[in-house]
Coordinates of C-alpha atoms in Angstrom, one line a residue:
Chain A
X1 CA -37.4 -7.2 -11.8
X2 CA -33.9 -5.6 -11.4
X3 CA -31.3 -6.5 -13.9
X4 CA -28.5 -9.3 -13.3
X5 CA -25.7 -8.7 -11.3
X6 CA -23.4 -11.0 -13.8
X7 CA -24.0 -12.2 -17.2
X8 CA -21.5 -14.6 -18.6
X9 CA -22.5 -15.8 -22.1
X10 CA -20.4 -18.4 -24.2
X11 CA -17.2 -17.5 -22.4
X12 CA -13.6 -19.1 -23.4
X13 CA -10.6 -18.1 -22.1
X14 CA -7.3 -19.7 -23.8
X15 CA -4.0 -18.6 -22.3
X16 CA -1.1 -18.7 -24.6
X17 CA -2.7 -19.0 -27.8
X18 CA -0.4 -20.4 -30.6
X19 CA 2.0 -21.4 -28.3
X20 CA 3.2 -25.0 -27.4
X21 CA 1.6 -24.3 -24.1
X22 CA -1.9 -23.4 -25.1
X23 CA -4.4 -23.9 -22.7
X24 CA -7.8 -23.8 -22.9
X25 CA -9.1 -22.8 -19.2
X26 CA -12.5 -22.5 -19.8
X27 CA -15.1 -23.3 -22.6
X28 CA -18.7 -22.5 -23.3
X29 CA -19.5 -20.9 -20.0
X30 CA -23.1 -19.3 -19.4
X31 CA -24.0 -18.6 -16.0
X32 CA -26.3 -15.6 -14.4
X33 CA -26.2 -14.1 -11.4
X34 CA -28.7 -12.2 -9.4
X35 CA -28.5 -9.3 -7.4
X36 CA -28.2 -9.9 -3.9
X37 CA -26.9 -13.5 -4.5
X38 CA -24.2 -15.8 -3.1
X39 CA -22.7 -17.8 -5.7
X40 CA -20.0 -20.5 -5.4
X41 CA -17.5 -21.5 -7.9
X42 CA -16.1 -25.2 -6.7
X43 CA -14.5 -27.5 -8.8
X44 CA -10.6 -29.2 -8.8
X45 CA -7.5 -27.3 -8.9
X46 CA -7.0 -26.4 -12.1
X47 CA -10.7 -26.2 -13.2
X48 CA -10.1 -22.1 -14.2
X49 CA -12.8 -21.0 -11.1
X50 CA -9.8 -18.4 -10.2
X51 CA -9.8 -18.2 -13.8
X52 CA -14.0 -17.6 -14.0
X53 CA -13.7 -14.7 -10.8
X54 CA -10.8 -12.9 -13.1
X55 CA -13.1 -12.8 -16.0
X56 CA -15.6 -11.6 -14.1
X57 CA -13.6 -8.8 -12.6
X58 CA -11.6 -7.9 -15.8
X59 CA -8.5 -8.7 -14.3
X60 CA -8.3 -10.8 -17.4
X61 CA -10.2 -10.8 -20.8
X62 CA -12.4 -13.6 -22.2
X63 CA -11.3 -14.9 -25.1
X64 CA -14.8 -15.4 -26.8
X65 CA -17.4 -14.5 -25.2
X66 CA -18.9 -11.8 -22.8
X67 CA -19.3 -10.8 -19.0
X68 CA -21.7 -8.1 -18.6
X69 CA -22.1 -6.3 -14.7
X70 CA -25.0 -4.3 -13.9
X71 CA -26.1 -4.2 -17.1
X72 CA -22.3 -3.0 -18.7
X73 CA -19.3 -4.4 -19.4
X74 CA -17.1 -5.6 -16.9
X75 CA -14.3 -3.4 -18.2
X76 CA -17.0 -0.5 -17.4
X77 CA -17.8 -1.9 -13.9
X78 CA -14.4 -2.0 -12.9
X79 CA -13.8 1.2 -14.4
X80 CA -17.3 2.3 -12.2
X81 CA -15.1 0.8 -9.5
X82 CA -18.3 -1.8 -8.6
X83 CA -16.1 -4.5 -7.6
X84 CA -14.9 -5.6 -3.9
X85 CA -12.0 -8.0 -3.9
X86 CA -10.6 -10.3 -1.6
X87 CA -8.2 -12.5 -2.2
X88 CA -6.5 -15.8 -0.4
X89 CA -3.7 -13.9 1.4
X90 CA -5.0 -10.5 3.0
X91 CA -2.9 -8.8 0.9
X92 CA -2.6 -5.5 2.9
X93 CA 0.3 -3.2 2.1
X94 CA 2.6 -3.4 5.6
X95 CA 3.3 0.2 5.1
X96 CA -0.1 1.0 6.1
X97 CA -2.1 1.4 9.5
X98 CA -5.0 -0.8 9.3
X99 CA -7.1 2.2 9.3
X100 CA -5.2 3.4 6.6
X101 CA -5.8 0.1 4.2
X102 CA -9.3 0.2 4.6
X103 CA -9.3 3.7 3.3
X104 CA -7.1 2.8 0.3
X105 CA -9.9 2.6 -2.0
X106 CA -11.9 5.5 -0.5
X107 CA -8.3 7.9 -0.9
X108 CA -8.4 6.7 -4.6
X109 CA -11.8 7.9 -5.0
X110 CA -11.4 11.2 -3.5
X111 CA -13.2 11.3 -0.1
X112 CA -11.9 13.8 2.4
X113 CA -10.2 13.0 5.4
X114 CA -13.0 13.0 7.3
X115 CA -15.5 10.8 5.6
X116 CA -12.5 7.9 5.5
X117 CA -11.8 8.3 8.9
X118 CA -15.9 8.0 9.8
X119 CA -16.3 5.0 7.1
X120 CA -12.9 3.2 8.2
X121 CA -14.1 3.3 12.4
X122 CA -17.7 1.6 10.8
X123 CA -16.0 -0.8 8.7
X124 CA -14.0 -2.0 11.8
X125 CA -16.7 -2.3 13.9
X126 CA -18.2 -4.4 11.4
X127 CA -15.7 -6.6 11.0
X128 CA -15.5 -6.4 14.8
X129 CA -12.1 -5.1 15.5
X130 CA -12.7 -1.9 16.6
X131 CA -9.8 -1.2 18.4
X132 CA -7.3 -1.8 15.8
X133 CA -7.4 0.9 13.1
X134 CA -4.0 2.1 14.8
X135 CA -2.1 -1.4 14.3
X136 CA 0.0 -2.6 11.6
X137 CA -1.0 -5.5 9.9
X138 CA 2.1 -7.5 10.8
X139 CA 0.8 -7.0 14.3
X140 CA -2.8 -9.3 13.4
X141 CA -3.4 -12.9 13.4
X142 CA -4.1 -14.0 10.2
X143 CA -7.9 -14.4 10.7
X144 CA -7.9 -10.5 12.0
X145 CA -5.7 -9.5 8.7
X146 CA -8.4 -11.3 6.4
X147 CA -11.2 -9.1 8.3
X148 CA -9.4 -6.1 7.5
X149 CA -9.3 -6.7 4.0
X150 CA -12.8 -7.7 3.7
X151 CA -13.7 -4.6 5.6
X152 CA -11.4 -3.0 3.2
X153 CA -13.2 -4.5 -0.3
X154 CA -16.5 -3.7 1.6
X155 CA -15.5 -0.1 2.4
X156 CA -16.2 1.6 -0.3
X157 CA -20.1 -0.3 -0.5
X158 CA -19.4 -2.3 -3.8
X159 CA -22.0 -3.7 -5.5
X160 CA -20.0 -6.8 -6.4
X161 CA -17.7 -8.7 -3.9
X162 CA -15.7 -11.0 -5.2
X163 CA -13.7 -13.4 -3.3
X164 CA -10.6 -16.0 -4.2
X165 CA -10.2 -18.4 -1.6
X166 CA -10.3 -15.6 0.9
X167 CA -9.9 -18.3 3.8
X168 CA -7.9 -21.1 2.8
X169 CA -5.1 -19.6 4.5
X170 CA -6.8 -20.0 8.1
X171 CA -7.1 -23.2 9.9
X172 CA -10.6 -24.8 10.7
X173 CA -11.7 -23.1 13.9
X174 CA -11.0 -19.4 12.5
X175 CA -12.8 -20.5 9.2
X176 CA -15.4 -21.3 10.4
X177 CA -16.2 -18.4 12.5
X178 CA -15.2 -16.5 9.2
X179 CA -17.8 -17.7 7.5
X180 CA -20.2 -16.8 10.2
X181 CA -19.0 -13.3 9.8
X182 CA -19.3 -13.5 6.7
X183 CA -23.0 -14.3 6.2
X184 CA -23.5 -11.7 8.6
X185 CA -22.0 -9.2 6.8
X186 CA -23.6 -10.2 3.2
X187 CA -27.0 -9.5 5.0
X188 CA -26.3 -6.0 6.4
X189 CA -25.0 -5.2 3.0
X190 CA -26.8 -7.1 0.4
X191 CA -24.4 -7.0 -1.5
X192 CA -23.8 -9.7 -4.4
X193 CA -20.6 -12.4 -3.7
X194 CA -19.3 -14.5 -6.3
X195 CA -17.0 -16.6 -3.9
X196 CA -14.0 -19.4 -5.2
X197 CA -13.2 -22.1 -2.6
X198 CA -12.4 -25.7 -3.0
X199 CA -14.0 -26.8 0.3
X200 CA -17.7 -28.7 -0.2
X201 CA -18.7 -27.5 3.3
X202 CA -17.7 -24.0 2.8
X203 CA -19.9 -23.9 -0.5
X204 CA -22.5 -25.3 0.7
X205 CA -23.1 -23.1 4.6
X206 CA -22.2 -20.1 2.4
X207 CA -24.3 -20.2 -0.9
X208 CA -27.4 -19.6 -2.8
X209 CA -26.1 -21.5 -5.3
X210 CA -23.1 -23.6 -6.1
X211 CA -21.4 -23.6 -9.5
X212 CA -19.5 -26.8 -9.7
X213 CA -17.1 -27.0 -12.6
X214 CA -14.9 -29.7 -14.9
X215 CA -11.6 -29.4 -15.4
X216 CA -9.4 -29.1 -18.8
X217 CA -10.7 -27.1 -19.8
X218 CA -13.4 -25.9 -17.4
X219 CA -16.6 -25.8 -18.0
X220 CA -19.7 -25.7 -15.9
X221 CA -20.8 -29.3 -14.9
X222 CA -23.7 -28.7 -12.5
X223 CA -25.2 -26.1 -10.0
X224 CA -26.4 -26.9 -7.0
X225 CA -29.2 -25.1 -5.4
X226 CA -28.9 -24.7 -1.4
X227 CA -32.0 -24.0 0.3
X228 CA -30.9 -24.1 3.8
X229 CA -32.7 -20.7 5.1
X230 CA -31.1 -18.8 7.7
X231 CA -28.0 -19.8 8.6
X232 CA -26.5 -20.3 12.3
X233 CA -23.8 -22.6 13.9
X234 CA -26.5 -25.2 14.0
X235 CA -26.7 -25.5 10.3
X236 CA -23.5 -27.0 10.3
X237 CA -25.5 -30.1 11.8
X238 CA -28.2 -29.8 10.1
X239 CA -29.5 -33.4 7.8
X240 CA -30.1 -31.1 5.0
X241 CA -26.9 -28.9 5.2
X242 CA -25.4 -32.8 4.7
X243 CA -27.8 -33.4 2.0
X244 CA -26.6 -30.5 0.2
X245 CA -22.6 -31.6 1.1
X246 CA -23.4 -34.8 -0.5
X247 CA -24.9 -33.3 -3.7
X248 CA -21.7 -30.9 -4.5
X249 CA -19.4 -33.8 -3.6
X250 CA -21.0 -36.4 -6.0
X251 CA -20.6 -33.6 -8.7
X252 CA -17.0 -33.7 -7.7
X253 CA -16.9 -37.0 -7.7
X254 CA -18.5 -37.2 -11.3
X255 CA -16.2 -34.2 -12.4
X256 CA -13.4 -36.1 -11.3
X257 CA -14.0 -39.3 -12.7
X258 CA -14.5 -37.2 -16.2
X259 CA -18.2 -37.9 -16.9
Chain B
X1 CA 16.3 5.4 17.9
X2 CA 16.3 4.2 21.3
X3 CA 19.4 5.6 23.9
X4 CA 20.3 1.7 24.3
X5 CA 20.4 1.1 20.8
X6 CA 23.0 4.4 20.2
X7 CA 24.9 3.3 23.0
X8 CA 25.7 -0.2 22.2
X9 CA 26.4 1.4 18.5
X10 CA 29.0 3.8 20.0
X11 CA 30.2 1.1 21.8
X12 CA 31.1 -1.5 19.3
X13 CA 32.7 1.4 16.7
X14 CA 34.9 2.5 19.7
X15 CA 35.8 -1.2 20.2
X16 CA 36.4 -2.0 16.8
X17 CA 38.4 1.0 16.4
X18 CA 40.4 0.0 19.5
X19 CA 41.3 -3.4 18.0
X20 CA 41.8 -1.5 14.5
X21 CA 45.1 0.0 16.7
X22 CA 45.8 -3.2 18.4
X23 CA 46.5 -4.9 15.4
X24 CA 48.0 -2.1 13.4
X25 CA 50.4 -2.2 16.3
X26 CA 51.0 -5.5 17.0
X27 CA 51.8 -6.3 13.4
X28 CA 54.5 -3.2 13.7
X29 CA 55.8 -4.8 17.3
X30 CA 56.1 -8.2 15.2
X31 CA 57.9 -6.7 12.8
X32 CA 60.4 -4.8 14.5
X33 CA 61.5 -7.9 17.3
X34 CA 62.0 -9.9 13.9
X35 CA 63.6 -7.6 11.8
X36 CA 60.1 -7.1 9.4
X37 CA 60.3 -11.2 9.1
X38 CA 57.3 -13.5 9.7
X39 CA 58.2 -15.2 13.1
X40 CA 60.3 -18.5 13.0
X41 CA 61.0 -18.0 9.6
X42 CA 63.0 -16.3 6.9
X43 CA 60.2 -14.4 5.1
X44 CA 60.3 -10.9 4.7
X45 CA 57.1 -9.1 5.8
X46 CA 55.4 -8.0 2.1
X47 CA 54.7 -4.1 4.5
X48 CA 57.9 -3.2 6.6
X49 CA 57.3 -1.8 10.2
X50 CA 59.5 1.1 9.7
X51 CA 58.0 4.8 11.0
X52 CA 57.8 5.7 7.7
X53 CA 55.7 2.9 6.2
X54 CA 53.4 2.6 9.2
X55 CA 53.5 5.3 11.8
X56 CA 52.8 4.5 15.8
X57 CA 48.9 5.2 15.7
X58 CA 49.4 7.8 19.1
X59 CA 51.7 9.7 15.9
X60 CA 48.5 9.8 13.4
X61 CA 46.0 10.5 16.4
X62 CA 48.4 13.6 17.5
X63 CA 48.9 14.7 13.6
X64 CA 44.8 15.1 14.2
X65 CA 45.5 17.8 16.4
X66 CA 48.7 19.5 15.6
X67 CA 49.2 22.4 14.2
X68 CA 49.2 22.9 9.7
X69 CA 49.5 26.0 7.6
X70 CA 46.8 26.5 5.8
X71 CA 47.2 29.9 3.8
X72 CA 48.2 32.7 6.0
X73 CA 46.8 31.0 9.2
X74 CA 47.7 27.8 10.9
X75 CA 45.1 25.6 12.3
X76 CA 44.9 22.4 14.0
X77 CA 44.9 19.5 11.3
X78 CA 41.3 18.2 12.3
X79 CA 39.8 21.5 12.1
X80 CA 41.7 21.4 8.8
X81 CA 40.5 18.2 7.3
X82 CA 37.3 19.5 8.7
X83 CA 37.6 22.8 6.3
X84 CA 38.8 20.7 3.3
X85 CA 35.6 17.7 4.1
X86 CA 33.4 20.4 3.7
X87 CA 33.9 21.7 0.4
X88 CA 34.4 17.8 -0.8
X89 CA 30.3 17.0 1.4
X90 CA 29.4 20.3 -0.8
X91 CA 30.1 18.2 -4.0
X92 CA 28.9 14.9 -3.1
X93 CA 26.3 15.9 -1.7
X94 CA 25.1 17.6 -5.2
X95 CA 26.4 14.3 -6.8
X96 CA 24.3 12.4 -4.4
X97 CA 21.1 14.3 -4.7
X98 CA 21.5 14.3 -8.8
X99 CA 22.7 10.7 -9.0
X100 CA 19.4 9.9 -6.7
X101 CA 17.3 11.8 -9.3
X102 CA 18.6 10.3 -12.2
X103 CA 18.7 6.3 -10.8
X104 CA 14.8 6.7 -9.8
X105 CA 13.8 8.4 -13.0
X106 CA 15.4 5.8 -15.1
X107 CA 14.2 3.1 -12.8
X108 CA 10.3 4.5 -13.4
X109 CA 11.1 4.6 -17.1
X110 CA 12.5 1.0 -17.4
X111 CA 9.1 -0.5 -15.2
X112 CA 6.9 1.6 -17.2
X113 CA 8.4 0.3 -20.7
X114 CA 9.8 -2.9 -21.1
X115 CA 11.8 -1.5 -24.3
X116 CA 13.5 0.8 -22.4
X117 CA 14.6 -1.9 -19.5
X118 CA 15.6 -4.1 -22.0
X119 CA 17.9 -0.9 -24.2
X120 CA 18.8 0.3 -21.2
X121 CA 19.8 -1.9 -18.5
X122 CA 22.7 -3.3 -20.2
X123 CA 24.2 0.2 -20.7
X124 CA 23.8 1.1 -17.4
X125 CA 25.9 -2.0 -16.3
X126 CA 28.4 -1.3 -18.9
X127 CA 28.6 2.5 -17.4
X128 CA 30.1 1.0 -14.5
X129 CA 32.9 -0.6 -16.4
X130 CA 34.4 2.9 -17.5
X131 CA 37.4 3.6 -15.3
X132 CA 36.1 7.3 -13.2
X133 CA 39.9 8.7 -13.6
X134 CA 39.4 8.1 -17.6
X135 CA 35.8 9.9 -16.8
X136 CA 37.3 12.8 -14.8
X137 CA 39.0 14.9 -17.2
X138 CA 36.5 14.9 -19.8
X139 CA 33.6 15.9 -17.7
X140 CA 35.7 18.1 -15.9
X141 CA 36.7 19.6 -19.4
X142 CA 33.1 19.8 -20.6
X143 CA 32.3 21.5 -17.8
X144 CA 35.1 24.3 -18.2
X145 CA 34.1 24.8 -22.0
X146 CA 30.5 25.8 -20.9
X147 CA 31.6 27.6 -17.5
X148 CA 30.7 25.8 -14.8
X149 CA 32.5 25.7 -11.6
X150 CA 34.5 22.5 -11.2
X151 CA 32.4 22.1 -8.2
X152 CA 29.5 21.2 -10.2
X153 CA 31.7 19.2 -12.6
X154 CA 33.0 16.9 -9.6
X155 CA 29.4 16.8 -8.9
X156 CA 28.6 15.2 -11.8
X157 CA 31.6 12.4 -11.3
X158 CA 30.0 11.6 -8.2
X159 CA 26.6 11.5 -9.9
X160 CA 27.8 8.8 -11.8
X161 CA 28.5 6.6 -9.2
X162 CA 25.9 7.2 -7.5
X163 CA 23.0 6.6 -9.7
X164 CA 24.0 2.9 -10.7
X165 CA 22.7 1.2 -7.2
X166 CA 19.7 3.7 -7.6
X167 CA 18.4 2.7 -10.5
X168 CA 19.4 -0.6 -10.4
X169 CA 17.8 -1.6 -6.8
X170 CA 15.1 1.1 -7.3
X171 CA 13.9 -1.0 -10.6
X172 CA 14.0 -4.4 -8.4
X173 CA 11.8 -2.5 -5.3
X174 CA 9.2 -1.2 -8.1
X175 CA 8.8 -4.1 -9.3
X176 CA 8.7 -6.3 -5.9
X177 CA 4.9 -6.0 -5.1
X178 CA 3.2 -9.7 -5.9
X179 CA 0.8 -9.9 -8.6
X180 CA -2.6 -9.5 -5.9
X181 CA -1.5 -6.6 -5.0
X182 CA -1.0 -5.0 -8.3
X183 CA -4.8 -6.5 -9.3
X184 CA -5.8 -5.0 -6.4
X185 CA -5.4 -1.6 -7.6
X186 CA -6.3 -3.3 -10.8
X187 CA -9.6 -3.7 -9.4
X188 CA -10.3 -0.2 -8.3
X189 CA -9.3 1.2 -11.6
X190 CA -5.8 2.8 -10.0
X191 CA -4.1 5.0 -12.9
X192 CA -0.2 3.8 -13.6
X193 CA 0.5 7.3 -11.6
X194 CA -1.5 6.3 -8.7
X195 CA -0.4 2.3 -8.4
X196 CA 3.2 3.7 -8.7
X197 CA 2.7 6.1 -5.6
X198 CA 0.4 4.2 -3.5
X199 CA 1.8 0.7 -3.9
X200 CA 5.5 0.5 -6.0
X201 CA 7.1 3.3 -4.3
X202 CA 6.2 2.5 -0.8
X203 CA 6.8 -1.3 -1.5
X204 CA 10.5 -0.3 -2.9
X205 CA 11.4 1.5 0.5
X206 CA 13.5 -1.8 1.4
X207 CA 15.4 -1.7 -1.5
X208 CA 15.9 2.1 -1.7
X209 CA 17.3 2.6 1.3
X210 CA 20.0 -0.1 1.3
X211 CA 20.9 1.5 -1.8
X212 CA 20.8 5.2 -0.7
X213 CA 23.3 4.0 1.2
X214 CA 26.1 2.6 -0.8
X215 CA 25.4 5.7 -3.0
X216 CA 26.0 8.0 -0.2
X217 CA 29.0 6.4 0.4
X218 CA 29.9 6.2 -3.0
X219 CA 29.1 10.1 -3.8
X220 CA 32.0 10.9 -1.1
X221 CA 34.5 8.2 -2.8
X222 CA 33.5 10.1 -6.2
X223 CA 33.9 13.9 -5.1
X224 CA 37.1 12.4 -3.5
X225 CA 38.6 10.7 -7.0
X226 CA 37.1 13.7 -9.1
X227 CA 39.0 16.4 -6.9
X228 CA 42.3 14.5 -7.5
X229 CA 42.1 14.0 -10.8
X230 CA 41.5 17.0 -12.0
X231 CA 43.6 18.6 -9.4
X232 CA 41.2 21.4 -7.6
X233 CA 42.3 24.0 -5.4
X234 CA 40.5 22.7 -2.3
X235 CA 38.5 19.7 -0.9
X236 CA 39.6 16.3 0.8
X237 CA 41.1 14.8 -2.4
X238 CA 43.4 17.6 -2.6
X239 CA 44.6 17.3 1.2
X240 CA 45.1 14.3 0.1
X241 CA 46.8 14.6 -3.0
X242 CA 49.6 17.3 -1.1
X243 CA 50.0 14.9 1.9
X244 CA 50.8 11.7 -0.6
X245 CA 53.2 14.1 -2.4
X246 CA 55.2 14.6 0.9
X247 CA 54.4 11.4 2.9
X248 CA 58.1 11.2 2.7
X249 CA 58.3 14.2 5.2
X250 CA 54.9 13.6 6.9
X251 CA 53.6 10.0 6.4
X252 CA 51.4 11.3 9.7
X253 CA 49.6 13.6 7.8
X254 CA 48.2 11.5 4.9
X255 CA 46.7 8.6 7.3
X256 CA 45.5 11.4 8.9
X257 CA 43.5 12.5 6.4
X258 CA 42.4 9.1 5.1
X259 CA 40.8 8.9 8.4
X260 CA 39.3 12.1 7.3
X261 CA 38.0 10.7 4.3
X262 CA 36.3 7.9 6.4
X263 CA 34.9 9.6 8.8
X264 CA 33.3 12.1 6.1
X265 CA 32.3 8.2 4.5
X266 CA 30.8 7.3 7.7
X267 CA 29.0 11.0 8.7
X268 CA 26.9 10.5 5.4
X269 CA 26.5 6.8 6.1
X270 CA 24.8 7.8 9.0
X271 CA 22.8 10.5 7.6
X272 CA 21.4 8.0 5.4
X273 CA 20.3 5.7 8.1
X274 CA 18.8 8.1 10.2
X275 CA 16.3 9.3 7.4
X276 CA 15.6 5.3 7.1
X277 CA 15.0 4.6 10.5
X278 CA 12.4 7.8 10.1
X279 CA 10.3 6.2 7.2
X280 CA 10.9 2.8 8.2
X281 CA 10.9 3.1 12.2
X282 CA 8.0 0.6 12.8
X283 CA 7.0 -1.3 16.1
X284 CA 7.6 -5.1 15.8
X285 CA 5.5 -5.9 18.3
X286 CA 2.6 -8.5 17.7
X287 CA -0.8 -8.4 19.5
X288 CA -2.6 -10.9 18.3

């Protein structure tokens, strides 16, 4: 049995402590995560998920409380440079060939010209846009500019992807395929994804597992387990993939009506 | 830089240049039918039409190329101005280089520390406030104290112009990226060093070069004010200085070497945009 990916024990996070505008955006969290897993944090806006996937990537400290990664501190595992990150918009610097942003993270850690070159032309492959490494991302759709920065959290083989919203920007169609692409890419990897989205379908044809959480201040309500095998466009239609909709949205429901 | 882009450039300064002279000489035409009054009316014209006070512009564009002692030889004005623009490009170039250096350390100094923007930015606004003639002579005298060439000392003048919109516009481009991108490099464990080169510096390119620009501009108008204020031997400030002094003998000469001054304004101008165009040059064109 290998160790947990995540450990979050009795975490609180409180933002402006003191203040007239303290606010408590999470309380008495506990969740686990194993390696190789794809969790979903859902909840309403507001709920502190973004909040919960900061934590975890010590973007922000806990308050009370602990996140552990791979057996360390998160301050450690980003330190170790174990996280991936993808955020809602692409965020790739314009100054930059596409190429050249998925090698951002390899240049930080040293590699030589070559091995970023070789590791950027197999990222973009994977991500299916080979032909682009020499285009600026102004020149992408925004569906190709949020594979380029997936390929660029990916690049550097992370053992921990985490991802905020990555596709709420894109409309339905694109999403979808996303996903697809997505899935894909987890399995090739196996990598571990903690993944924030407030869409019930998107949780559900993505995840393991799916963490729904109560808002003000946010705290785990219920998780969901998905057991819907391999998936394909098919499982979209699937009774069972709407069995599993209907679970997360009657936690919603039950989050939203306080209970 | 396209060959249709510098043409249509060329074209619009020549034509705006052109209607520069059609209305400096159809304000004089005005004023000499009406005896310098507005038309119709019994106002007097606040700038008389007189040879003296405005020139014909044929008499400034043939003062360009007449002939002016300078020393023991005599030269053609132009070639002159051209003599006197180089020593004053000499200084505000230094001045422009300096100020440059100055504006982006103190910009990196006020992101990295907070105290330091808050000391700090108020004095650099108030710097601006400090008349450059009042500045002149004391820089100028510091500089002859510890023996530097007055050169350097106009340098410095210009230095001070120039690093206000530096550091000013260099602090706003620093701190332009948006909060994802800096958790980005968060996220990979970027030193302060290395999210400053990789992300704030390259991110503050569209606010550097707008104000590499006015400075360049600015370092020319500095050399220019520091040489007449301090009265040096040589330079544009000094033609300039001579030709006001005897603009009642040859008001030719002095627009003549205004246009000098601009041109050597412009030349830098251009400089400036050219080394943009090389760092920033970047297709538009979308794909996809």
């Amino acid at each position: 049995m290998s160790e947990a990916a995540v450990v979050v024990t009795g975490v609180e996070k409180v933002f402006g402590r003191g203040s007239a505008g303290e606010v408590t955006a999470l309380s008495g969290v506990d969740l686990t995560i194993e390696p190789g897993e794809f969790v979903t944090l859902i909840g309403p806006s507001g709920c502190g998920k973004s909040t919960f996937l900061r934590l975890i990537g010590d973007l922000i400290e806990p308050t009370a409380g602990s996140v552990d990664v791979f057996g360390k501190s998160a301050h450690q595992a980003r330190l170790d440079q174990d996280y991936g990150m993808v955020f809602q918009h692409a965020g790739l610097f314009d100054w930059r060939k596409v190429a050249a942003n998925i090698e951002l993270p390899l240049e930080l850690k040293g590699w030589s010209k070559a091995e970023r070159t070789a590791r950027s032309r197999e990222m973009l492959d994977l991500v299916k846009l080979p032909d682009f490494g020499g285009h600026y991302p102004r020149q992408l759709s925004g569906g190709m500019q949020q594979r380029v920065s997936i390929a660029r959290a990916l690049s550097f083989e992370p053992r921990l992807l985490l991802m905020d919203e990555p596709f709420g920007a894109l409309d339905e169609m694109t999403r979808e395929h996303m996903q697809g692409e997505l899935l894909r890419i987890w399995r090739e990897t196996g990598t571990t994804v903690v993944f924030v989205t407030h869409s019930i379908s998107e949780s559900a044809f993505l995840s393991n597992r799916v963490v729904v959480l109560s808002p003000r201040p946010g705290r785990i309500h219920s998780i969901v387990e998905v057991d819907l095998g391999e998936r394909t466009e098919d499982t979209r239609e699937d009774p069972e993939f709407f069995r599993t909709s209907t679970e997360i949205r009657e936690a919603l429901r039950a989050v939203e009506d306080g209970s | 830089m396209n060959g249709r882009r510098v043409l249509r450039m060329t074209l619009t300064t020549f034509l705006a240049m052109v209607l520069l002279v059609v209305l400096w000489e159809g304000y004089k035409w005005v004023g000499q039918q009406t005896g310098d009054r507005v038309p119709g009316t019994d106002i007097e014209l606040r700038v008389t039409t007189d040879d003296l006070t405005m020139p014909h512009a044929k008499d400034i564009l043939a003062e360009l190329v007449s002939d002016i002692r300078d020393g023991r030889n005599t030269l053609p004005m132009s070639v002159y101005l051209l003599k006197k623009a180089w020593f004053t490009l000499q200084e505000a170039a230094i001045g422009f280089f300096l100020g440059l250096t100055v504006g982006l350390a103190l910009a990196v100094l006020m992101l990295r520390w907070r105290v330091v923007e808050r000391g700090l930015l108020p004095w650099i606004n108030v710097s601006q406030t400090i008349p450059l003639i009042a500045l002149a002579p004391i820089i100028v005298t510091w500089g002859r104290i510890n023996d530097l060439p007055d050169l350097f000392s106009i340098s410095l003048i210009a230095a001070y112009l120039t690093f206000f919109p530096v550091a000013v516009s260099a602090l706003r481009g620093l701190q332009s990226p948006n909060v994802a991108d800096v958790e980005l490099m968060r996220s990979y464990a970027a030193s302060w060093g290395t999210t400053l080169f990789k992300l704030r510096l390259p991110a503050a390119r569209a606010y550097l070069f707008p104000a590499f620009k006015i400075a360049a501009t600015l370092s020319v108008v500095g050399a220019i004010v520091g040489e007449i204020s301090i009265g040096t031997k040589t330079g544009l400030g000094r033609a300039i200085l001579e030709f006001a002094q005897r603009y009642a003998v040859f008001p030719e000469r002095l627009y003549a070497s205004v246009i000098g001054a601009a041109a050597l304004g412009l030349s830098v101008f251009g400089l400036v945009s050219l080394v943009e165009r090389i760092f920033t040059g970047r297709t538009r064109e979308v794909v996809a």
